[in-house]
């Protein structure tokens, strides 16, 4: 039910995109200004992505989705009214497109975060691909439909139909009854949730890999869709219908690629999928720069859509796989933020290049930039990501005889007695555990060796509050537990880690004294 509603909404969204760029083309034909339409869509995600992810992890996700769909309904409806009455201007078009982007920014993390609840874990990669297929089928149908509608009646009806499409999602969400959310541990405040999400991302090498690969590819290839309207009109001499067919060919290629993706993955590695998709994107940009035939351009954009889907499907699945449940929406929001930032910056940058050198030259430079992103795959690969088990493995809440103060940091020490000769191996194994402590809540971490007893090591870390320490125990995953087990393998037989916790003492009561 949610997938069908999303599919209808995606058709409306891509109709909206064609309508917006066509209106801007009629108002202002500068490539740089037309490319700003895509920047206006992506920029809100860049600005609001991380806070939106924290919000999605803290509040009822169904209610948040209903609110964001309502916001986008209002923005699309306003755009339809202004266009119909002739009051639309470049500034108004960009402002309302920006408002739709705000709705997208607040909607995206929550929408992605509910997906694991909708399907069995074994089917999750296929579900992510199916979500991508919905988007790309919408990308295939929406532009072609929008082009025909604009040619027949004008763009106002396109904006109105997009507004109506949000009603499909609102209806599906209103009927959906998700399982009650189990949020163990003390409630988390919004600002603390934002900091925790950023801290996790800062100390997660896996997220770094995904963001780097996704961001560089998107930045390099953003010029294709941003400049396609100008290319279609100036180089191919096409009207709104022809532009819609070009966008539709791109979406059809992506949808076809999604259908073949399981077979492709069965034959080549996940990193091979990214290489194939990147080479396809680079080759099609280069081919478009020399093409003046509309049928050939449609065929090339079909291949470009297939290449994009191959890359983005790997990026999206990897982003889900490197995040445990407690920080999933925040991490996905960061991925959306990086992607949107790359689209916003890339669209504006390639528009500037096209202004200076022309669209064909911008496509050629874009082709080179896309090909260069393959160098990142030499160092950062996707294949090892699936080997990390991030399912929960929480620790029991410690028994505390003292009344724990509400604020103040918690200082934790863990003492280890290491086997003789294993000191270097122990220190090497301790470093990944330090990253784990900081991902889950620690603001500082260090491991020290006892000066008088070389086999004794003390791990020390600080957590901002007792509540955050309890959340740290809840956030522990199977992969974190494996790091702790690896460390214990170097301990002296018969010994166990000795954990001690130190709290900020309450303020002493002041008494009046006789100072005689």
Coordinates of C-alpha atoms in Angstrom, one line a residue:
X1 CA 0.0 0.0 0.0
X2 CA 2.8 2.4 0.9
X3 CA 4.8 1.5 -2.2
X4 CA 1.9 2.1 -4.5
X5 CA 1.2 5.5 -2.8
X6 CA 4.9 6.4 -3.1
X7 CA 4.8 5.4 -6.8
X8 CA 1.9 7.7 -7.5
X9 CA 3.6 10.5 -5.6
X10 CA 6.9 9.9 -7.5
X11 CA 5.0 10.4 -10.8
X12 CA 3.7 13.7 -9.5
X13 CA 7.2 14.7 -8.3
X14 CA 8.8 14.2 -11.6
X15 CA 6.0 15.9 -13.4
X16 CA 6.6 18.8 -11.1
X17 CA 10.3 18.8 -12.0
X18 CA 9.6 19.1 -15.7
X19 CA 6.9 21.8 -15.1
X20 CA 9.3 23.8 -13.0
X21 CA 12.2 23.8 -15.4
X22 CA 9.9 24.5 -18.4
X23 CA 8.4 27.5 -16.7
X24 CA 11.9 28.7 -15.8
X25 CA 13.0 28.2 -19.4
X26 CA 10.2 30.4 -20.5
X27 CA 11.0 33.1 -17.9
X28 CA 14.8 33.0 -18.1
X29 CA 16.9 30.9 -20.6
X30 CA 20.3 31.2 -18.9
X31 CA 21.7 27.7 -18.2
X32 CA 22.9 28.9 -14.8
X33 CA 19.4 30.1 -13.8
X34 CA 17.7 27.0 -15.1
X35 CA 20.1 24.8 -13.2
X36 CA 19.1 26.7 -10.0
X37 CA 15.7 24.8 -10.1
X38 CA 17.5 21.6 -9.2
X39 CA 19.6 23.5 -6.6
X40 CA 16.4 24.8 -5.0
X41 CA 15.1 21.2 -4.6
X42 CA 18.4 19.9 -3.2
X43 CA 19.5 22.8 -1.0
X44 CA 16.9 22.3 1.8
X45 CA 18.1 18.7 2.2
X46 CA 21.6 20.0 2.6
X47 CA 20.5 22.5 5.3
X48 CA 17.9 20.4 7.2
X49 CA 19.0 16.8 6.6
X50 CA 20.7 16.1 9.8
X51 CA 18.1 17.8 12.1
X52 CA 15.4 16.0 10.1
X53 CA 17.1 12.7 10.8
X54 CA 17.3 13.4 14.6
X55 CA 13.6 14.4 14.5
X56 CA 12.7 11.1 12.8
X57 CA 14.5 9.1 15.4
X58 CA 12.8 10.9 18.3
X59 CA 9.1 11.4 17.2
X60 CA 6.3 9.3 15.8
X61 CA 7.5 8.7 12.2
X62 CA 4.0 8.2 10.9
X63 CA 2.8 11.6 12.2
X64 CA 6.0 13.3 10.9
X65 CA 5.4 11.8 7.4
X66 CA 1.8 13.0 7.4
X67 CA 2.9 16.6 8.3
X68 CA 5.6 16.7 5.6
X69 CA 3.2 15.4 3.0
X70 CA 0.8 18.2 4.0
X71 CA 3.5 20.8 3.6
X72 CA 4.4 19.6 0.1
X73 CA 0.7 19.5 -0.9
X74 CA 0.3 23.1 0.2
X75 CA 3.5 24.2 -1.8
X76 CA 2.5 22.4 -5.0
X77 CA -1.0 23.8 -4.8
X78 CA 0.3 27.3 -4.4
X79 CA 2.5 26.9 -7.4
X80 CA -0.5 25.7 -9.4
X81 CA -2.6 28.7 -8.5
X82 CA 0.2 31.2 -9.2
X83 CA 1.0 29.6 -12.6
X84 CA -2.7 29.5 -13.6
X85 CA -3.3 33.2 -12.7
X86 CA -0.1 34.3 -14.4
X87 CA 1.5 35.6 -11.2
X88 CA 4.5 33.2 -11.3
X89 CA 8.0 34.8 -11.3
X90 CA 11.5 33.2 -11.2
X91 CA 11.8 34.2 -7.5
X92 CA 8.4 32.7 -6.7
X93 CA 9.1 29.6 -8.7
X94 CA 12.4 29.0 -6.8
X95 CA 10.8 29.8 -3.4
X96 CA 8.0 27.3 -3.8
X97 CA 10.4 24.8 -5.2
X98 CA 12.5 25.4 -2.2
X99 CA 9.4 24.8 0.0
X100 CA 8.9 21.5 -1.7
X101 CA 12.5 20.7 -1.0
X102 CA 12.0 21.5 2.7
X103 CA 9.2 18.9 2.7
X104 CA 11.4 16.4 1.0
X105 CA 14.2 17.0 3.5
X106 CA 11.9 16.4 6.5
X107 CA 10.2 13.5 4.8
X108 CA 13.2 11.5 3.5
X109 CA 14.9 10.2 6.7
X110 CA 11.6 9.1 8.2
X111 CA 10.5 7.4 5.0
X112 CA 13.7 5.4 4.6
X113 CA 13.8 4.6 8.3
X114 CA 10.4 2.8 8.3
X115 CA 11.4 0.5 5.4
X116 CA 13.0 -2.2 7.7
X117 CA 9.7 -2.4 9.5
X118 CA 7.8 -3.2 6.3
X119 CA 9.7 -6.3 5.1
X120 CA 11.6 -9.3 6.5
X121 CA 15.3 -8.6 7.1
X122 CA 16.3 -11.1 4.4
X123 CA 14.3 -9.2 1.8
X124 CA 15.6 -5.7 2.7
X125 CA 18.1 -5.2 -0.1
X126 CA 15.4 -6.1 -2.6
X127 CA 13.0 -3.7 -0.9
X128 CA 15.5 -0.9 -1.2
X129 CA 15.9 -1.7 -4.9
X130 CA 12.1 -1.8 -5.3
X131 CA 11.9 1.6 -3.7
X132 CA 14.5 2.8 -6.2
X133 CA 12.4 1.2 -9.0
X134 CA 9.4 3.1 -7.8
X135 CA 11.3 6.4 -8.1
X136 CA 12.7 5.6 -11.5
X137 CA 9.4 4.3 -12.9
X138 CA 8.0 7.7 -11.7
X139 CA 11.0 9.3 -13.4
X140 CA 10.1 7.5 -16.6
X141 CA 6.3 8.1 -16.6
X142 CA 6.1 11.6 -14.9
X143 CA 8.3 13.6 -17.4
X144 CA 6.6 12.1 -20.5
X145 CA 3.2 12.7 -19.0
X146 CA 4.2 16.3 -18.0
X147 CA 5.6 17.1 -21.4
X148 CA 2.3 16.0 -23.0
X149 CA 0.2 18.0 -20.5
X150 CA 2.4 21.1 -20.9
X151 CA 2.1 21.0 -24.7
X152 CA -1.7 20.6 -24.4
X153 CA -2.7 22.8 -21.5
X154 CA 0.3 24.5 -20.0
X155 CA 2.3 23.7 -16.8
X156 CA -0.3 24.8 -14.2
X157 CA -2.2 21.4 -14.5
X158 CA 1.1 19.6 -13.9
X159 CA 1.6 21.4 -10.6
X160 CA -2.0 20.7 -9.6
X161 CA -1.7 17.0 -10.4
X162 CA 1.5 16.9 -8.3
X163 CA -0.5 18.4 -5.4
X164 CA -3.2 15.8 -5.8
X165 CA -0.6 13.0 -5.8
X166 CA 0.4 13.8 -2.3
X167 CA -3.1 12.8 -1.2
X168 CA -2.3 9.2 -2.2
X169 CA 0.5 9.1 0.4
X170 CA -1.5 10.9 3.0
X171 CA -4.3 8.3 2.6
X172 CA -1.9 5.3 2.8
X173 CA -0.2 6.7 5.9
X174 CA -3.6 7.4 7.5
X175 CA -4.6 3.8 7.0
X176 CA -1.2 2.3 8.1
X177 CA -0.9 1.2 11.7
X178 CA 2.8 0.6 12.5
X179 CA 4.0 -1.5 15.5
X180 CA 4.4 0.5 18.7
X181 CA 7.9 1.8 18.9
X182 CA 10.1 0.4 21.6
X183 CA 12.5 3.1 22.8
X184 CA 14.6 1.7 25.6
X185 CA 16.4 3.9 28.1
X186 CA 15.7 7.4 29.1
X187 CA 14.2 9.8 26.5
X188 CA 16.6 11.6 24.3
X189 CA 16.5 15.4 23.8
X190 CA 16.6 16.9 20.3
X191 CA 19.9 18.7 20.6
X192 CA 21.6 15.6 22.2
X193 CA 20.1 13.4 19.5
X194 CA 21.7 15.7 16.8
X195 CA 25.1 15.6 18.5
X196 CA 24.8 11.8 19.0
X197 CA 24.1 11.3 15.3
X198 CA 27.0 13.5 14.2
X199 CA 29.3 11.9 16.7
X200 CA 28.4 8.4 15.4
X201 CA 29.0 9.5 11.8
X202 CA 32.3 11.2 12.7
X203 CA 33.7 8.0 14.2
X204 CA 32.3 5.5 11.7
X205 CA 34.7 4.7 9.0
X206 CA 32.0 2.7 7.1
X207 CA 29.8 5.8 6.8
X208 CA 32.8 7.8 5.6
X209 CA 33.3 5.3 2.8
X210 CA 29.7 5.4 1.7
X211 CA 29.4 9.2 1.9
X212 CA 32.6 9.7 0.0
X213 CA 31.7 7.4 -2.9
X214 CA 28.1 8.6 -3.1
X215 CA 29.0 12.3 -2.8
X216 CA 31.7 12.4 -5.4
X217 CA 29.7 10.4 -8.0
X218 CA 26.7 12.7 -7.5
X219 CA 28.8 15.9 -7.6
X220 CA 30.5 14.8 -10.8
X221 CA 27.3 13.6 -12.6
X222 CA 24.8 16.3 -11.4
X223 CA 25.3 18.3 -14.6
X224 CA 23.4 15.7 -16.7
X225 CA 19.9 16.3 -15.3
X226 CA 20.5 19.9 -14.4
X227 CA 21.5 20.9 -18.0
X228 CA 19.2 18.5 -19.9
X229 CA 16.4 21.1 -20.3
X230 CA 18.9 23.6 -21.9
X231 CA 20.5 20.8 -24.0
X232 CA 17.1 19.6 -25.2
X233 CA 15.9 23.1 -26.3
X234 CA 19.2 24.6 -27.5
X235 CA 21.0 21.6 -29.0
X236 CA 18.2 19.4 -30.1
X237 CA 15.4 22.0 -30.8
X238 CA 12.9 20.1 -28.7
X239 CA 9.8 21.4 -27.0
X240 CA 8.2 20.4 -23.7
X241 CA 7.1 17.1 -25.1
X242 CA 10.5 16.2 -26.3
X243 CA 12.1 17.2 -23.0
X244 CA 9.6 15.0 -21.2
X245 CA 10.6 12.1 -23.4
X246 CA 14.3 12.6 -22.6
X247 CA 13.6 12.6 -18.9
X248 CA 11.3 9.6 -19.4
X249 CA 14.0 7.7 -21.3
X250 CA 16.4 8.3 -18.3
X251 CA 13.8 7.0 -15.9
X252 CA 13.0 4.0 -18.1
X253 CA 16.6 3.1 -18.2
X254 CA 16.8 3.2 -14.5
X255 CA 13.7 1.1 -14.1
X256 CA 15.0 -1.5 -16.6
X257 CA 18.3 -1.6 -14.7
X258 CA 16.4 -2.1 -11.4
X259 CA 14.6 -5.2 -12.9
X260 CA 17.9 -6.7 -14.0
X261 CA 19.9 -5.8 -10.9
X262 CA 19.4 -9.1 -9.1
X263 CA 20.9 -11.0 -12.1
X264 CA 23.7 -8.5 -12.4
X265 CA 24.6 -8.8 -8.7
X266 CA 24.6 -12.6 -9.1
X267 CA 27.3 -12.4 -11.7
X268 CA 29.5 -9.5 -10.5
X269 CA 30.6 -8.1 -7.1
X270 CA 28.9 -5.1 -5.6
X271 CA 32.0 -3.1 -6.4
X272 CA 31.8 -4.3 -10.0
X273 CA 28.2 -3.0 -10.1
X274 CA 29.5 0.5 -9.2
X275 CA 32.3 0.3 -11.8
X276 CA 29.8 -0.6 -14.5
X277 CA 27.4 2.1 -13.5
X278 CA 30.1 4.8 -13.3
X279 CA 31.5 3.9 -16.7
X280 CA 28.0 4.0 -18.2
X281 CA 27.4 7.4 -16.7
X282 CA 30.8 8.8 -18.0
X283 CA 30.3 7.3 -21.5
X284 CA 26.8 8.7 -21.9
X285 CA 27.8 12.2 -20.9
X286 CA 30.6 12.1 -23.4
X287 CA 28.2 10.7 -26.1
X288 CA 25.6 13.4 -25.5
X289 CA 28.2 16.2 -26.0
X290 CA 28.5 15.1 -29.6
X291 CA 24.9 14.2 -30.3
X292 CA 22.4 16.4 -32.1
X293 CA 19.9 13.6 -33.0
X294 CA 16.8 13.5 -30.6
X295 CA 16.3 9.7 -31.1
X296 CA 19.9 9.0 -30.4
X297 CA 19.9 11.3 -27.4
X298 CA 16.9 9.4 -26.0
X299 CA 18.8 6.1 -26.4
X300 CA 21.8 7.6 -24.7
X301 CA 19.8 9.0 -21.7
X302 CA 18.2 5.5 -21.4
X303 CA 21.7 4.1 -20.8
X304 CA 22.6 7.0 -18.5
X305 CA 19.6 6.2 -16.3
X306 CA 20.6 2.5 -16.1
X307 CA 24.1 3.5 -15.1
X308 CA 22.8 5.9 -12.4
X309 CA 20.5 3.2 -10.9
X310 CA 23.4 0.7 -10.7
X311 CA 25.5 3.2 -8.6
X312 CA 22.7 4.6 -6.5
X313 CA 21.2 1.2 -5.6
X314 CA 24.6 0.2 -4.1
X315 CA 25.0 3.5 -2.3
X316 CA 21.5 3.3 -0.8
X317 CA 21.8 -0.3 0.4
X318 CA 25.3 0.4 1.8
X319 CA 24.0 3.4 3.7
X320 CA 21.3 1.3 5.3
X321 CA 23.7 -1.6 6.1
X322 CA 26.3 0.6 8.0
X323 CA 23.7 2.0 10.4
X324 CA 22.3 0.3 13.6
X325 CA 18.6 0.9 14.3
X326 CA 19.1 3.6 17.0
X327 CA 20.8 6.0 14.7
X328 CA 19.3 4.9 11.3
X329 CA 17.2 7.9 10.5
X330 CA 20.0 10.3 11.5
X331 CA 22.6 8.4 9.4
X332 CA 20.3 8.2 6.4
X333 CA 19.6 11.9 6.8
X334 CA 23.4 12.6 6.6
X335 CA 23.6 10.5 3.4
X336 CA 20.7 12.4 1.9
X337 CA 22.4 15.7 3.0
X338 CA 25.6 14.8 1.3
X339 CA 23.8 13.7 -1.8
X340 CA 21.6 16.8 -1.9
X341 CA 24.6 19.0 -1.3
X342 CA 26.4 17.4 -4.1
X343 CA 23.4 17.9 -6.4
X344 CA 22.9 21.5 -5.3
X345 CA 26.6 22.4 -5.7
X346 CA 27.1 20.3 -8.8
X347 CA 24.1 21.7 -10.5
X348 CA 25.1 25.2 -9.9
X349 CA 28.8 24.5 -10.8
X350 CA 28.0 22.7 -14.1
X351 CA 25.5 25.4 -14.9
X352 CA 28.3 28.0 -14.5
X353 CA 30.6 25.9 -16.7
X354 CA 27.9 25.7 -19.4
X355 CA 27.4 29.4 -19.3
X356 CA 31.1 29.9 -19.9
X357 CA 31.9 27.0 -22.3
X358 CA 28.5 25.8 -23.6
X359 CA 26.5 22.7 -22.6
X360 CA 28.4 20.2 -24.8
X361 CA 31.7 21.2 -23.2
X362 CA 30.2 21.0 -19.8
X363 CA 29.1 17.4 -20.6
X364 CA 32.6 16.5 -21.7
X365 CA 34.2 17.8 -18.6
X366 CA 31.4 16.1 -16.6
X367 CA 32.3 12.8 -18.3
X368 CA 35.9 13.1 -17.2
X369 CA 34.9 14.0 -13.6
X370 CA 32.6 11.0 -13.4
X371 CA 35.4 8.7 -14.6
X372 CA 37.8 10.1 -12.1
X373 CA 35.5 9.0 -9.2
X374 CA 36.5 5.4 -9.9
X375 CA 39.8 6.1 -8.2
X376 CA 38.0 6.2 -4.9
X377 CA 37.2 2.5 -5.4
X378 CA 40.8 1.6 -5.2
X379 CA 40.9 2.5 -1.5
X380 CA 37.2 2.3 -0.4
X381 CA 35.2 -0.8 -1.4
X382 CA 31.6 -1.8 -0.7
X383 CA 32.1 -5.6 -0.5
X384 CA 33.2 -5.8 3.2
X385 CA 30.2 -3.8 4.5
X386 CA 27.8 -6.7 4.5
X387 CA 30.1 -8.6 6.9
X388 CA 29.3 -6.3 9.9
X389 CA 26.5 -7.4 12.2
X390 CA 24.9 -4.2 13.6
X391 CA 21.9 -5.9 15.2
X392 CA 21.4 -4.9 18.9
X393 CA 23.5 -6.6 21.7
X394 CA 22.6 -4.4 24.7
X395 CA 24.3 -4.7 28.1
X396 CA 22.3 -4.9 31.3
X397 CA 21.9 -1.6 33.2
X398 CA 24.5 -1.4 36.0
X399 CA 23.3 -1.7 39.6
X400 CA 24.0 1.7 41.2
X401 CA 23.7 2.1 45.0
X402 CA 24.1 5.9 44.8
X403 CA 21.5 8.3 43.7
X404 CA 22.6 9.3 40.2
X405 CA 22.7 13.1 39.6
X406 CA 20.7 14.4 36.6
X407 CA 23.6 16.2 35.0
X408 CA 27.3 16.0 34.8
X409 CA 29.7 13.7 33.0
X410 CA 30.4 10.0 33.8
X411 CA 34.0 8.9 33.9
X412 CA 34.5 5.1 33.2
X413 CA 37.6 3.1 33.6
X414 CA 38.2 -0.5 32.5
X415 CA 41.3 -2.3 33.8
X416 CA 42.8 -5.2 31.9
X417 CA 45.6 -7.6 32.9
X418 CA 47.3 -8.6 29.6
X419 CA 49.3 -11.7 28.9
X420 CA 53.1 -11.2 28.8
X421 CA 54.2 -10.5 25.3
X422 CA 50.7 -9.6 24.0
X423 CA 50.9 -5.9 24.9
X424 CA 51.4 -4.6 21.4
X425 CA 48.6 -6.8 20.0
X426 CA 46.3 -5.6 22.8
X427 CA 46.9 -2.0 22.1
X428 CA 46.3 -2.5 18.4
X429 CA 43.0 -4.3 19.2
X430 CA 42.0 -1.5 21.6
X431 CA 41.9 1.2 18.9
X432 CA 38.7 -0.1 17.1
X433 CA 37.0 -0.4 20.5
X434 CA 37.8 3.2 21.1
X435 CA 36.1 4.2 17.9
X436 CA 33.1 2.0 19.0
X437 CA 32.9 3.8 22.4
X438 CA 32.9 7.2 20.7
X439 CA 30.3 6.2 18.2
X440 CA 27.9 5.1 20.9
X441 CA 28.3 8.1 23.3
X442 CA 31.8 8.7 24.6
X443 CA 33.2 12.2 24.1
X444 CA 36.8 11.3 25.0
X445 CA 38.7 8.0 25.1
X446 CA 42.2 6.8 25.8
X447 CA 44.0 3.6 26.8
X448 CA 47.0 3.8 29.1
X449 CA 49.7 1.4 30.3
X450 CA 50.5 1.2 34.0
X451 CA 54.1 2.5 34.6
X452 CA 55.0 0.0 37.3
X453 CA 53.1 -3.0 35.9
X454 CA 53.6 -3.2 32.1
X455 CA 50.9 -5.9 31.7
X456 CA 48.2 -3.7 33.2
X457 CA 46.2 -1.4 30.9
X458 CA 43.5 1.0 31.8
X459 CA 40.9 2.1 29.2
X460 CA 39.3 5.5 30.2
X461 CA 36.4 7.3 28.5
X462 CA 34.0 10.0 29.4
X463 CA 30.2 10.1 28.6
X464 CA 28.3 13.4 28.9
X465 CA 25.7 12.2 31.5
X466 CA 24.4 9.1 33.2
X467 CA 21.4 8.9 30.9
X468 CA 23.8 9.0 27.9
X469 CA 25.8 6.2 29.5
X470 CA 22.7 4.1 29.8
X471 CA 21.9 4.8 26.2
X472 CA 25.4 3.7 25.3
X473 CA 24.7 0.3 26.9
X474 CA 21.5 0.0 24.8
X475 CA 23.3 1.1 21.6
X476 CA 25.8 -1.8 21.7
X477 CA 25.7 -4.0 18.6
X478 CA 27.0 -7.5 17.8
X479 CA 29.9 -5.9 16.0
X480 CA 30.8 -3.9 19.1
X481 CA 30.6 -7.0 21.3
X482 CA 33.0 -8.8 18.8
X483 CA 35.5 -6.0 19.4
X484 CA 35.3 -6.5 23.2
X485 CA 35.7 -10.2 22.8
X486 CA 38.8 -9.7 20.6
X487 CA 40.3 -7.6 23.4
X488 CA 39.6 -10.2 26.0
X489 CA 41.5 -12.8 24.0
X490 CA 44.7 -11.1 25.1
X491 CA 43.9 -11.1 28.9
X492 CA 45.8 -13.2 31.4
X493 CA 44.0 -16.5 32.1
X494 CA 41.5 -16.2 35.0
X495 CA 41.2 -12.4 34.8
X496 CA 38.3 -10.3 33.6
X497 CA 38.0 -6.6 32.8
X498 CA 37.4 -4.5 35.9
X499 CA 34.8 -1.7 35.2
X500 CA 34.5 1.3 37.5
X501 CA 32.3 4.3 37.0
X502 CA 32.8 7.7 38.6
X503 CA 30.0 10.3 38.8
X504 CA 30.0 14.0 39.3
X505 CA 29.2 14.4 43.0
X506 CA 26.2 16.4 44.1
X507 CA 26.9 19.9 45.3
X508 CA 27.5 20.0 49.1
X509 CA 25.0 21.7 51.3
X510 CA 26.3 25.0 52.7
X511 CA 25.9 25.7 56.4
X512 CA 26.5 28.9 58.3
X513 CA 29.5 28.7 60.6
X514 CA 30.5 30.7 63.5
X515 CA 33.8 32.3 62.5
X516 CA 35.1 33.3 65.9

